[in-house]
GROMACS .gro file of C-alpha atoms in nm:
model
  279
    1MET     CA    1  15.386   8.787  11.112
    2ILE     CA    2  15.139   8.530  11.011
    3LEU     CA    3  15.038   8.768  10.726
    4LEU     CA    4  15.414   8.779  10.588
    5ILE     CA    5  15.442   8.407  10.614
    6ARG     CA    6  15.129   8.356  10.418
    7SER     CA    7  15.256   8.602  10.167
    8SER     CA    8  15.590   8.402  10.139
    9PHE     CA    9  15.381   8.100  10.053
   10GLN     CA   10  15.178   8.277   9.819
   11ALA     CA   11  15.511   8.407   9.647
   12SER     CA   12  15.621   8.050   9.599
   13TYR     CA   13  15.304   7.956   9.467
   14PHE     CA   14  15.287   8.227   9.216
   15LEU     CA   15  15.634   8.134   9.109
   16VAL     CA   16  15.513   7.795   9.024
   17GLN     CA   17  15.208   7.926   8.848
   18GLY     CA   18  15.451   8.148   8.643
   19SER     CA   19  15.635   7.848   8.526
   20ARG     CA   20  15.331   7.685   8.417
   21PHE     CA   21  15.235   7.994   8.226
   22MET     CA   22  15.557   7.962   8.028
   23GLU     CA   23  15.500   7.593   7.973
   24ASN     CA   24  15.142   7.587   7.875
   25LYS     CA   25  15.026   7.693   7.536
   26THR     CA   26  14.812   8.011   7.527
   27THR     CA   27  14.571   8.141   7.275
   28THR     CA   28  14.839   8.376   7.144
   29ASP     CA   29  15.090   8.105   7.100
   30SER     CA   30  14.875   7.936   6.860
   31ALA     CA   31  14.725   8.239   6.685
   32THR     CA   32  14.921   8.295   6.374
   33ASP     CA   33  14.825   8.518   6.112
   34SER     CA   34  14.625   8.260   5.945
   35GLY     CA   35  14.480   8.116   6.283
   36LEU     CA   36  14.346   8.442   6.440
   37SER     CA   37  13.986   8.451   6.363
   38LEU     CA   38  13.665   8.583   6.516
   39GLU     CA   39  13.577   8.213   6.610
   40SER     CA   40  13.910   8.153   6.804
   41VAL     CA   41  13.881   8.495   6.993
   42ARG     CA   42  13.514   8.437   7.077
   43GLU     CA   43  13.619   8.084   7.225
   44SER     CA   44  13.881   8.246   7.435
   45LEU     CA   45  13.642   8.521   7.571
   46ILE     CA   46  13.384   8.255   7.666
   47SER     CA   47  13.652   8.064   7.845
   48GLN     CA   48  13.780   8.370   8.020
   49GLU     CA   49  13.404   8.425   8.158
   50ASP     CA   50  13.458   8.106   8.337
   51THR     CA   51  13.779   8.230   8.510
   52ILE     CA   52  13.610   8.546   8.588
   53VAL     CA   53  13.306   8.392   8.757
   54PHE     CA   54  13.495   8.149   8.958
   55SER     CA   55  13.731   8.409   9.084
   56LEU     CA   56  13.435   8.631   9.200
   57ILE     CA   57  13.295   8.329   9.373
   58GLU     CA   58  13.622   8.277   9.560
   59ARG     CA   59  13.630   8.648   9.668
   60ALA     CA   60  13.266   8.629   9.772
   61GLN     CA   61  13.350   8.380  10.053
   62PHE     CA   62  13.525   8.664  10.249
   63PRO     CA   63  13.357   8.990  10.362
   64PHE     CA   64  13.502   9.340  10.250
   65ASN     CA   65  13.794   9.317  10.497
   66SER     CA   66  13.886   9.679  10.467
   67PRO     CA   67  14.221   9.654  10.684
   68ALA     CA   68  14.360   9.453  10.370
   69TYR     CA   69  14.357   9.795  10.186
   70ASP     CA   70  14.483  10.000  10.481
   71PRO     CA   71  14.846  10.131  10.447
   72LEU     CA   72  15.075   9.891  10.630
   73SER     CA   73  15.228  10.001  10.983
   74SER     CA   74  15.563   9.857  10.896
   75PRO     CA   75  15.816  10.126  10.755
   76ALA     CA   76  15.980   9.834  10.539
   77LEU     CA   77  15.661   9.801  10.337
   78CYS     CA   78  15.495  10.059  10.137
   79GLY     CA   79  15.129  10.058  10.061
   80SER     CA   80  14.846   9.820  10.184
   81LEU     CA   81  14.875   9.444  10.201
   82LEU     CA   82  14.697   9.412   9.864
   83GLU     CA   83  14.932   9.646   9.687
   84TYR     CA   84  15.240   9.455   9.853
   85ILE     CA   85  15.112   9.134   9.739
   86VAL     CA   86  15.023   9.242   9.376
   87LYS     CA   87  15.356   9.414   9.343
   88GLU     CA   88  15.560   9.120   9.466
   89THR     CA   89  15.374   8.869   9.270
   90GLU     CA   90  15.412   9.068   8.953
   91ILE     CA   91  15.797   9.097   9.010
   92ILE     CA   92  15.819   8.725   9.050
   93ARG     CA   93  15.625   8.671   8.738
   94ALA     CA   94  15.802   8.923   8.540
   95LYS     CA   95  16.102   8.732   8.622
   96VAL     CA   96  15.961   8.416   8.445
   97GLY     CA   97  15.857   8.606   8.147
   98ARG     CA   98  15.485   8.650   8.216
   99TYR     CA   99  15.450   9.013   8.074
  100THR     CA  100  15.640   8.933   7.762
  101SER     CA  101  15.302   8.794   7.653
  102PRO     CA  102  15.088   9.023   7.454
  103GLU     CA  103  14.802   8.900   7.670
  104GLU     CA  104  14.922   8.993   8.006
  105HIS     CA  105  14.938   9.336   8.156
  106PRO     CA  106  15.102   9.438   8.489
  107PHE     CA  107  14.911   9.673   8.732
  108PHE     CA  108  15.256   9.807   8.855
  109PRO     CA  109  15.466   9.808   8.531
  110ASN     CA  110  15.742  10.052   8.665
  111ASP     CA  111  16.074   9.895   8.764
  112LEU     CA  112  15.960   9.537   8.696
  113PRO     CA  113  16.269   9.306   8.651
  114LEU     CA  114  16.374   9.162   8.335
  115PRO     CA  115  16.294   8.810   8.249
  116LEU     CA  116  16.541   8.559   8.381
  117THR     CA  117  16.419   8.272   8.132
  118PRO     CA  118  16.478   8.242   7.761
  119PRO     CA  119  16.276   8.481   7.561
  120HIS     CA  120  15.947   8.309   7.404
  121ASN     CA  121  15.893   8.402   7.041
  122TYR     CA  122  15.527   8.499   7.024
  123PRO     CA  123  15.376   8.534   6.683
  124GLN     CA  124  15.344   8.899   6.573
  125VAL     CA  125  14.973   8.897   6.572
  126LEU     CA  126  14.902   9.232   6.697
  127HIS     CA  127  15.029   9.586   6.584
  128PRO     CA  128  15.325   9.702   6.774
  129ALA     CA  129  15.144   9.976   6.925
  130ALA     CA  130  14.941   9.727   7.119
  131ALA     CA  131  15.226   9.717   7.372
  132PHE     CA  132  15.152  10.073   7.487
  133ILE     CA  133  14.802  10.030   7.560
  134ASN     CA  134  14.747   9.930   7.940
  135ILE     CA  135  14.436  10.059   8.118
  136ASN     CA  136  14.500   9.846   8.454
  137ASP     CA  137  14.477  10.186   8.653
  138ILE     CA  138  14.112  10.236   8.542
  139ILE     CA  139  14.042   9.839   8.611
  140TRP     CA  140  14.196   9.874   8.967
  141LYS     CA  141  13.967  10.191   9.029
  142MET     CA  142  13.674  10.023   8.890
  143TYR     CA  143  13.708   9.703   9.084
  144PHE     CA  144  13.792   9.863   9.437
  145ASP     CA  145  13.573  10.176   9.407
  146GLN     CA  146  13.244  10.053   9.222
  147PHE     CA  147  13.225   9.694   9.208
  148LEU     CA  148  13.379   9.519   9.524
  149PRO     CA  149  13.145   9.695   9.761
  150LEU     CA  150  12.840   9.551   9.569
  151PHE     CA  151  12.905   9.186   9.593
  152THR     CA  152  13.091   9.159   9.936
  153ALA     CA  153  12.935   9.155  10.251
  154GLU     CA  154  13.019   9.420  10.512
  155GLY     CA  155  13.254   9.311  10.797
  156ASP     CA  156  13.591   9.182  10.899
  157ASP     CA  157  13.703   8.815  10.953
  158GLY     CA  158  14.078   8.879  10.978
  159ASN     CA  159  14.160   8.672  10.650
  160TYR     CA  160  14.345   8.952  10.490
  161GLY     CA  161  14.608   8.765  10.308
  162SER     CA  162  14.344   8.527  10.159
  163THR     CA  163  14.123   8.828  10.084
  164ALA     CA  164  14.406   8.999   9.879
  165GLU     CA  165  14.505   8.668   9.694
  166CYS     CA  166  14.138   8.657   9.579
  167ASP     CA  167  14.138   9.008   9.468
  168LEU     CA  168  14.461   8.949   9.280
  169LYS     CA  169  14.293   8.664   9.105
  170CYS     CA  170  13.986   8.880   9.016
  171LEU     CA  171  14.207   9.182   8.899
  172GLN     CA  172  14.414   8.966   8.671
  173ALA     CA  173  14.111   8.768   8.536
  174LEU     CA  174  13.928   9.109   8.452
  175SER     CA  175  14.262   9.262   8.307
  176ARG     CA  176  14.331   8.971   8.067
  177ARG     CA  177  13.971   8.984   7.948
  178ILE     CA  178  13.937   9.363   7.905
  179HIS     CA  179  14.288   9.374   7.728
  180TYR     CA  180  14.199   9.088   7.515
  181GLY     CA  181  13.995   9.375   7.327
  182LYS     CA  182  14.310   9.423   7.117
  183PHE     CA  183  14.273   9.079   6.970
  184VAL     CA  184  13.907   9.148   6.913
  185ALA     CA  185  13.989   9.473   6.735
  186GLU     CA  186  14.249   9.326   6.513
  187VAL     CA  187  14.035   9.040   6.387
  188LYS     CA  188  13.748   9.295   6.327
  189PHE     CA  189  13.979   9.511   6.130
  190ARG     CA  190  14.124   9.240   5.939
  191ASP     CA  191  13.745   9.134   5.832
  192ALA     CA  192  13.629   9.467   5.738
  193ALA     CA  193  13.938   9.706   5.705
  194GLN     CA  194  13.745   9.891   5.459
  195ASP     CA  195  13.485  10.002   5.708
  196TYR     CA  196  13.750  10.093   5.994
  197GLY     CA  197  14.012  10.250   5.761
  198PRO     CA  198  13.816  10.589   5.707
  199ALA     CA  199  13.748  10.620   6.071
  200ILE     CA  200  14.098  10.532   6.163
  201ARG     CA  201  14.254  10.786   5.951
  202ALA     CA  202  13.997  11.048   6.068
  203GLN     CA  203  14.079  10.943   6.428
  204ASP     CA  204  13.711  10.924   6.482
  205LYS     CA  205  13.656  10.754   6.818
  206ASP     CA  206  13.273  10.789   6.790
  207THR     CA  207  13.249  10.614   6.470
  208LEU     CA  208  13.476  10.337   6.564
  209MET     CA  209  13.270  10.299   6.885
  210LYS     CA  210  12.961  10.254   6.690
  211LEU     CA  211  13.114  10.009   6.441
  212LEU     CA  212  13.240   9.796   6.751
  213THR     CA  213  12.903   9.808   6.926
  214PHE     CA  214  12.653   9.515   6.881
  215GLU     CA  215  12.390   9.550   7.144
  216SER     CA  216  12.245   9.222   7.080
  217VAL     CA  217  12.568   9.014   7.134
  218GLU     CA  218  12.626   9.204   7.452
  219GLU     CA  219  12.284   9.144   7.573
  220MET     CA  220  12.369   8.754   7.488
  221VAL     CA  221  12.690   8.772   7.692
  222LYS     CA  222  12.546   8.941   8.004
  223LYS     CA  223  12.274   8.654   7.996
  224ARG     CA  224  12.534   8.392   7.954
  225VAL     CA  225  12.765   8.522   8.244
  226GLU     CA  226  12.452   8.543   8.454
  227GLN     CA  227  12.349   8.184   8.373
  228LYS     CA  228  12.712   8.063   8.443
  229ALA     CA  229  12.716   8.244   8.787
  230MET     CA  230  12.385   8.053   8.868
  231VAL     CA  231  12.533   7.714   8.779
  232PHE     CA  232  12.878   7.760   8.909
  233GLY     CA  233  12.773   7.946   9.209
  234GLN     CA  234  12.463   7.739   9.355
  235GLU     CA  235  12.459   7.599   9.676
  236VAL     CA  236  12.458   7.197   9.632
  237SER     CA  237  12.235   6.998   9.868
  238LEU     CA  238  12.215   6.627   9.869
  239ASP     CA  239  11.827   6.603   9.929
  240ASP     CA  240  11.588   6.611   9.663
  241LYS     CA  241  11.481   6.965   9.737
  242GLY     CA  242  11.808   7.134   9.705
  243ASP     CA  243  11.879   7.486   9.771
  244THR     CA  244  11.729   7.680   9.469
  245GLY     CA  245  11.764   8.061   9.451
  246LYS     CA  246  12.083   8.074   9.677
  247TYR     CA  247  12.401   8.159   9.527
  248LYS     CA  248  12.758   8.233   9.622
  249VAL     CA  249  12.760   8.535   9.426
  250ASP     CA  250  12.469   8.724   9.284
  251PRO     CA  251  12.416   8.619   8.927
  252SER     CA  252  12.267   8.950   8.835
  253LEU     CA  253  12.581   9.137   8.967
  254VAL     CA  254  12.795   8.938   8.730
  255SER     CA  255  12.570   9.042   8.448
  256ARG     CA  256  12.597   9.413   8.569
  257LEU     CA  257  12.983   9.376   8.579
  258TYR     CA  258  12.986   9.289   8.217
  259GLY     CA  259  12.721   9.528   8.118
  260GLU     CA  260  12.847   9.841   8.298
  261TRP     CA  261  13.223   9.773   8.313
  262VAL     CA  262  13.382   9.471   8.124
  263MET     CA  263  13.234   9.533   7.787
  264PRO     CA  264  13.248   9.910   7.769
  265LEU     CA  265  13.631   9.902   7.896
  266THR     CA  266  13.697   9.628   7.641
  267LYS     CA  267  13.548   9.849   7.370
  268LEU     CA  268  13.764  10.135   7.513
  269VAL     CA  269  14.085   9.918   7.441
  270GLN     CA  270  13.957   9.829   7.105
  271VAL     CA  271  13.914  10.189   7.022
  272GLU     CA  272  14.261  10.279   7.152
  273TYR     CA  273  14.405   9.992   6.959
  274LEU     CA  274  14.231  10.080   6.625
  275LEU     CA  275  14.335  10.443   6.664
  276ARG     CA  276  14.709  10.342   6.627
  277ARG     CA  277  14.640  10.031   6.369
  278LEU     CA  278  14.753  10.207   6.071
  279ASP     CA  279  15.035  10.390   6.241
   0.00000   0.00000   0.00000
């Protein structure tokens, strides 16, 4: 009962957040054909790093809490508590138009309700084929099967609702960052269509991946997110000595998250987008 009450509170909270989403100007709102640039995309990606690091710090305050992922015993509820919260949250956010934004991708897209709010006229920045690219199933599996066990402590403290809410924030932040690869691919294509065109027409994934890969830039990103995790997640002390070397989330794991999963999956999205770019 306590969990269901908490979930009800979360639903109300997410409804408010969804309304704020509709009111605030996003990167896409200001990204007209003349405004979309590599610099504007880069600024958005750097900003999203902060969101990801903070969401990981929030999740790390709880142990793994495996019951949050076990099937619920109630016959009225299908799946785990985590799945229930994600599905119900996405239903509410769909009603306020969140998933009409090209930057947002639901984890459970089937049977989402139509928006109840007036349609928002987003600029047509991306190729229409972008709407059909959603790799959230891969992101979900990566997060729960590979990454989550790495940065959470073993154990069970009973805070399953709060744990699931933090997982939701992490999932959404990672999804938005990875699917932002569509914008990265679009701006790169516009800047060098002569380089990408032949590989696109040949449907050559390997060549596209090579064109999109800049190892020096990727190393810089890994170092930056590791530094952010050190700064944002340090234990603050009022004495002069402080508590150096102790962090809320291991900075090296944040770097590893980007190196092994975030950036490779972002490039996967870029390749899938570019393969359709000339359709």
